PDB file of C-alpha atoms in Angstrom:
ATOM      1  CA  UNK A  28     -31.784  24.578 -71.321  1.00 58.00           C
ATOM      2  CA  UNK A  29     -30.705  21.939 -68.839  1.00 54.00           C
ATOM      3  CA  UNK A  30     -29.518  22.597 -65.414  1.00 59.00           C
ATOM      4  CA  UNK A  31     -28.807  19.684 -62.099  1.00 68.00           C
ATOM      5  CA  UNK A  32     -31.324  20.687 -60.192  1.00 75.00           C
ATOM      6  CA  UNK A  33     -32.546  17.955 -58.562  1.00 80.00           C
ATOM      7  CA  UNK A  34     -36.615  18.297 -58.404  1.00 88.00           C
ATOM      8  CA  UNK A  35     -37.000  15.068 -55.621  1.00 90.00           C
ATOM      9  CA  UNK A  36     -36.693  17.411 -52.454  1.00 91.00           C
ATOM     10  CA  UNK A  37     -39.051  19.576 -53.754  1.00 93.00           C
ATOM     11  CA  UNK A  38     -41.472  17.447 -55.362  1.00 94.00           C
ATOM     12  CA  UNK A  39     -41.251  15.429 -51.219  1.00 95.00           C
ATOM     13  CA  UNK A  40     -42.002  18.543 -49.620  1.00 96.00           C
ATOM     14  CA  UNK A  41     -43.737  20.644 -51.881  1.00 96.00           C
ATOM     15  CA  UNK A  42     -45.994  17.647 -52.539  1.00 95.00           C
ATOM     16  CA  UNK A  43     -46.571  16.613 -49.068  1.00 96.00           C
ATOM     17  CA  UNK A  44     -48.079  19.916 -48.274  1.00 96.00           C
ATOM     18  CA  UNK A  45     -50.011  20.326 -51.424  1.00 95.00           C
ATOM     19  CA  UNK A  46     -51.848  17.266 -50.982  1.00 96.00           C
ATOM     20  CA  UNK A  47     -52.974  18.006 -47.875  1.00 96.00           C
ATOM     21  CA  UNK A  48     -54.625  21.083 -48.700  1.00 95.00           C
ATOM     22  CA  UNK A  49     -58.464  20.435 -49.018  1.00 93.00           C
ATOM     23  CA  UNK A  50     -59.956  20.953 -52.542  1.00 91.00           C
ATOM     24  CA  UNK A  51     -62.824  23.432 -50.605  1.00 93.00           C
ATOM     25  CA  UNK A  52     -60.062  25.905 -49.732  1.00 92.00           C
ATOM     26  CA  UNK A  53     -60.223  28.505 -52.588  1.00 88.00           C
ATOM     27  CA  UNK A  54     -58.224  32.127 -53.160  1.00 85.00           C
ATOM     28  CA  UNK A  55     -57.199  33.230 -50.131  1.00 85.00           C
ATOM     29  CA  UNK A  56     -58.203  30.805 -48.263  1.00 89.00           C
ATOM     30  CA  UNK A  57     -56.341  28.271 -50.274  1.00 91.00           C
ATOM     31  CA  UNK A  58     -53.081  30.453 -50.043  1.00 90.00           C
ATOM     32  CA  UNK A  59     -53.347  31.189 -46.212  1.00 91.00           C
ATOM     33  CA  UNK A  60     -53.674  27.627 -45.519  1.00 94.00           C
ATOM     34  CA  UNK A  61     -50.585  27.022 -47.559  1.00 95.00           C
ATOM     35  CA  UNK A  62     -48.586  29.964 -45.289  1.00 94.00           C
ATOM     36  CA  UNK A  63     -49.359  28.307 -42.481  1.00 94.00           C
ATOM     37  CA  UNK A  64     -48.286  24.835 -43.173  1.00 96.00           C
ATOM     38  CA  UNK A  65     -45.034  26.220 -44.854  1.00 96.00           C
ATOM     39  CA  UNK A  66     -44.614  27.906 -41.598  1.00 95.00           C
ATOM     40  CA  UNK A  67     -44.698  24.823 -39.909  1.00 96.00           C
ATOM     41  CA  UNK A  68     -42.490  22.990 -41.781  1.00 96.00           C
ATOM     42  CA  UNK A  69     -39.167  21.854 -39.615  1.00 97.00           C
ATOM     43  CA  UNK A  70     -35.913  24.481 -40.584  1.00 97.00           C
ATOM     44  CA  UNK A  71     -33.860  22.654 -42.759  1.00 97.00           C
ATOM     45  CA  UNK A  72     -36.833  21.505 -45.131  1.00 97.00           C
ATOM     46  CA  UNK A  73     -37.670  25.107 -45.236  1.00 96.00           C
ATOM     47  CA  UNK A  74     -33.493  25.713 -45.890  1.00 96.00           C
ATOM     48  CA  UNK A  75     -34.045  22.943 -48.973  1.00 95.00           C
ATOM     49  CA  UNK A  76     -36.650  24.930 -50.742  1.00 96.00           C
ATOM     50  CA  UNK A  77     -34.910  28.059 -50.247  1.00 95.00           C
ATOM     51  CA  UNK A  78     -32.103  26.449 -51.646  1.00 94.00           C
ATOM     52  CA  UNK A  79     -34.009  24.540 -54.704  1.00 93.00           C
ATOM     53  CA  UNK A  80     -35.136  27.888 -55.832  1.00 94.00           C
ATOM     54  CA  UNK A  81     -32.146  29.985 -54.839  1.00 94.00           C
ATOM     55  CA  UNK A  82     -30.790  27.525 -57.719  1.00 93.00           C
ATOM     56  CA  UNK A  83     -33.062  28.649 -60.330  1.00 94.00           C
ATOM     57  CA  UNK A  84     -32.040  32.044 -59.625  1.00 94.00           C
ATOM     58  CA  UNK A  85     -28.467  31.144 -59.608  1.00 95.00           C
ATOM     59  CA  UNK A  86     -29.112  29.170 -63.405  1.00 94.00           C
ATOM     60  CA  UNK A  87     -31.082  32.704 -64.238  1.00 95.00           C
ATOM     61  CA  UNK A  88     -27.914  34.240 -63.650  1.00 96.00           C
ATOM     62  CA  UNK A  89     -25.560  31.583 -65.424  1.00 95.00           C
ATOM     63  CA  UNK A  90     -27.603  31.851 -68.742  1.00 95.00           C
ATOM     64  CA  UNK A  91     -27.887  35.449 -68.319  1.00 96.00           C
ATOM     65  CA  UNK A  92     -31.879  35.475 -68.224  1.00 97.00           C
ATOM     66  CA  UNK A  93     -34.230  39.006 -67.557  1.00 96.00           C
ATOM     67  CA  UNK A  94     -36.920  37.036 -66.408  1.00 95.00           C
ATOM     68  CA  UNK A  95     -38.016  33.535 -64.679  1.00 95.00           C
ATOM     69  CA  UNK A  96     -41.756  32.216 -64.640  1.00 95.00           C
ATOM     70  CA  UNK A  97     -42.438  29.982 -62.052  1.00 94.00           C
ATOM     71  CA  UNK A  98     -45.878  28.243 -61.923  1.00 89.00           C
ATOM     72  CA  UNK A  99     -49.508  29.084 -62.957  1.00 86.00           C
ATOM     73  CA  UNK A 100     -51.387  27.449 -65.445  1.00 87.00           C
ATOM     74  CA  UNK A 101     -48.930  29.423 -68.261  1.00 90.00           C
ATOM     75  CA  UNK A 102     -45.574  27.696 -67.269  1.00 92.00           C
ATOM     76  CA  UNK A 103     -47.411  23.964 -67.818  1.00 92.00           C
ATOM     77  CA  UNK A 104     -45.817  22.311 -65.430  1.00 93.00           C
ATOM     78  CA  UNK A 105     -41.842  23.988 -65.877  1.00 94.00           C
ATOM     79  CA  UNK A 106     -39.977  26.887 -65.155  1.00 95.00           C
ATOM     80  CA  UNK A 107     -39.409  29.319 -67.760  1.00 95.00           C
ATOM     81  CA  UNK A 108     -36.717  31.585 -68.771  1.00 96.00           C
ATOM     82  CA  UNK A 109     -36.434  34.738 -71.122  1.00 96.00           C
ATOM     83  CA  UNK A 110     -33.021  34.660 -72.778  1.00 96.00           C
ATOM     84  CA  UNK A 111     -32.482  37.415 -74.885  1.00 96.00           C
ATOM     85  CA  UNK A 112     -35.693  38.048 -75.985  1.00 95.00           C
ATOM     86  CA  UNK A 113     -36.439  33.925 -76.222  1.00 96.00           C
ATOM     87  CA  UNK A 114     -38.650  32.648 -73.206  1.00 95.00           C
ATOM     88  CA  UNK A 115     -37.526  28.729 -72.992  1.00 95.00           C
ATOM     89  CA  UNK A 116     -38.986  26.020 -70.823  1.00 93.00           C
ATOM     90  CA  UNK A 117     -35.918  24.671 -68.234  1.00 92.00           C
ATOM     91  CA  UNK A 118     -35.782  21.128 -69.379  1.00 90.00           C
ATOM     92  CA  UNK A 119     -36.913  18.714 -66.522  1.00 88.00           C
ATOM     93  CA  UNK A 120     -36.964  15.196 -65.755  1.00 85.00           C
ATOM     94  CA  UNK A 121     -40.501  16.331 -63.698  1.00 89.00           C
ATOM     95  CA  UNK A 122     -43.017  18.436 -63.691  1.00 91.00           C
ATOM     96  CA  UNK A 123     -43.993  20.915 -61.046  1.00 93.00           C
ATOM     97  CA  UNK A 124     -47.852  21.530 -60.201  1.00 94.00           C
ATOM     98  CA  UNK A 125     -49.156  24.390 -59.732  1.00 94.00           C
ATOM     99  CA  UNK A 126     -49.589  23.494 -56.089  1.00 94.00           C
ATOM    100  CA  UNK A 127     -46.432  22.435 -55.263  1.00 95.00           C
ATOM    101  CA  UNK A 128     -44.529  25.832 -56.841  1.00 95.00           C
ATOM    102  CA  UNK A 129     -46.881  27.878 -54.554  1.00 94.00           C
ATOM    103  CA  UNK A 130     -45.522  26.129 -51.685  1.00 96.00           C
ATOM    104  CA  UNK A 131     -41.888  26.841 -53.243  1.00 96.00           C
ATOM    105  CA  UNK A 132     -42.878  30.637 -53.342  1.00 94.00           C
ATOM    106  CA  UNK A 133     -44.558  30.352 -49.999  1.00 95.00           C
ATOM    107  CA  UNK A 134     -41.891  29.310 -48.675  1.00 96.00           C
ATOM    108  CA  UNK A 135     -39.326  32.660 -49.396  1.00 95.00           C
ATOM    109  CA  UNK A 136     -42.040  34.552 -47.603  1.00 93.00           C
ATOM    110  CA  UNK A 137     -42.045  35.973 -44.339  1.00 91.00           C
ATOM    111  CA  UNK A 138     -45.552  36.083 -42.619  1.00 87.00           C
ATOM    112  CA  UNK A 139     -45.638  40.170 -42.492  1.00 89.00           C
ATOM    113  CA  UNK A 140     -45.152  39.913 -46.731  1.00 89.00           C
ATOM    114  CA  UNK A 141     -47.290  37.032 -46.775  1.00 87.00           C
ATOM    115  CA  UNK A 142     -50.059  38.744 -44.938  1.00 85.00           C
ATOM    116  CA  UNK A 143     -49.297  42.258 -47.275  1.00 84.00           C
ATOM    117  CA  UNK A 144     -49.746  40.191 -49.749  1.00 81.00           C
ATOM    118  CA  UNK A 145     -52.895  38.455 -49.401  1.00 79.00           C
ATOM    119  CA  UNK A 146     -54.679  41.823 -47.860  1.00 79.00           C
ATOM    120  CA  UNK A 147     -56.745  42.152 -51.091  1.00 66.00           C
ATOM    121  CA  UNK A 148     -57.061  46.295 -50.556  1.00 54.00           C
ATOM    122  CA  UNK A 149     -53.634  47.070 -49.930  1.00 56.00           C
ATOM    123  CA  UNK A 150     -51.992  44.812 -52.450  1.00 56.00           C
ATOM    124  CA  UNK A 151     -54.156  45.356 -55.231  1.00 58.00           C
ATOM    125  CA  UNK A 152     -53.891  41.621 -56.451  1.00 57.00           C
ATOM    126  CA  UNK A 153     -55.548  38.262 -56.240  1.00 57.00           C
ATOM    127  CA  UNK A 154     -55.080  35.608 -55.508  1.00 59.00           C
ATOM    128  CA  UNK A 155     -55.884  32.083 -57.251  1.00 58.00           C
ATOM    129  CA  UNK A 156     -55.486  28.619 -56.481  1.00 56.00           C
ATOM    130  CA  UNK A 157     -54.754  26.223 -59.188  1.00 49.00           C
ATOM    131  CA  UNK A 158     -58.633  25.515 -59.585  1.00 49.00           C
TER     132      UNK A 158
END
């Protein structure tokens, strides 16, 4: 599967921020710092990552996909689709870290789901960095 996404806008801004995210910060601590830089990223770099993965969605669609995986450890590096019944990796001239698509999915957050999300008792999940 092949698609013309182009991964440079993400891999600039998604990189940037992941990079600058100290190795100490771990779980939630890791993930809030992440919120918070997303939030302070200007508009339209926020608008490009929206965008970038609105994209993905849009190629889920196209190819007529149930599901998309998008980062942690199981993905390797790409996005994933399940196409009738098939889960296939989206062929890429790059990879994505784990770092930079949790910046991606930061990004489509608000702060209220963001904070939901990360209140371990009322969410029921955790959390994990790429560590």
């Amino acid at each position: 599967m092949s698609t013309s996404i182009s991964f440079k806008p993400i891999r600039e801004i998604c990189g940037k921020i992941a990079s600058q995210i100290p190795e100490s910060k771990k779980g939630l601590e890791y993930h809030a710092a992440i919120g918070n830089m997303v939030n302070d990223l200007p508009e339209d770099q926020r608008k490009i990552l929206r965008k970038s993965l609105n994209a993905f969605l849009i190629y889920m669609e196209k190819i007529e996909a149930s599901d998309i995986d998008v980062g942690g450890h199981g993905c390797n590096g790409k996005i994933w689709y399940r196409v009738f019944g098939k889960k296939s990796p989206l062929n890429m001239e790059v990879e994505l870290p784990i770092g930079e698509t949790d910046v991606l999915l930061h990004n489509v957050l608000t702060q209220t789901q963001r904070d939901q999300l990360m209140d371990k008792e009322k969410s029921g999940f955790l959390l994990y960095n790429s560590d």
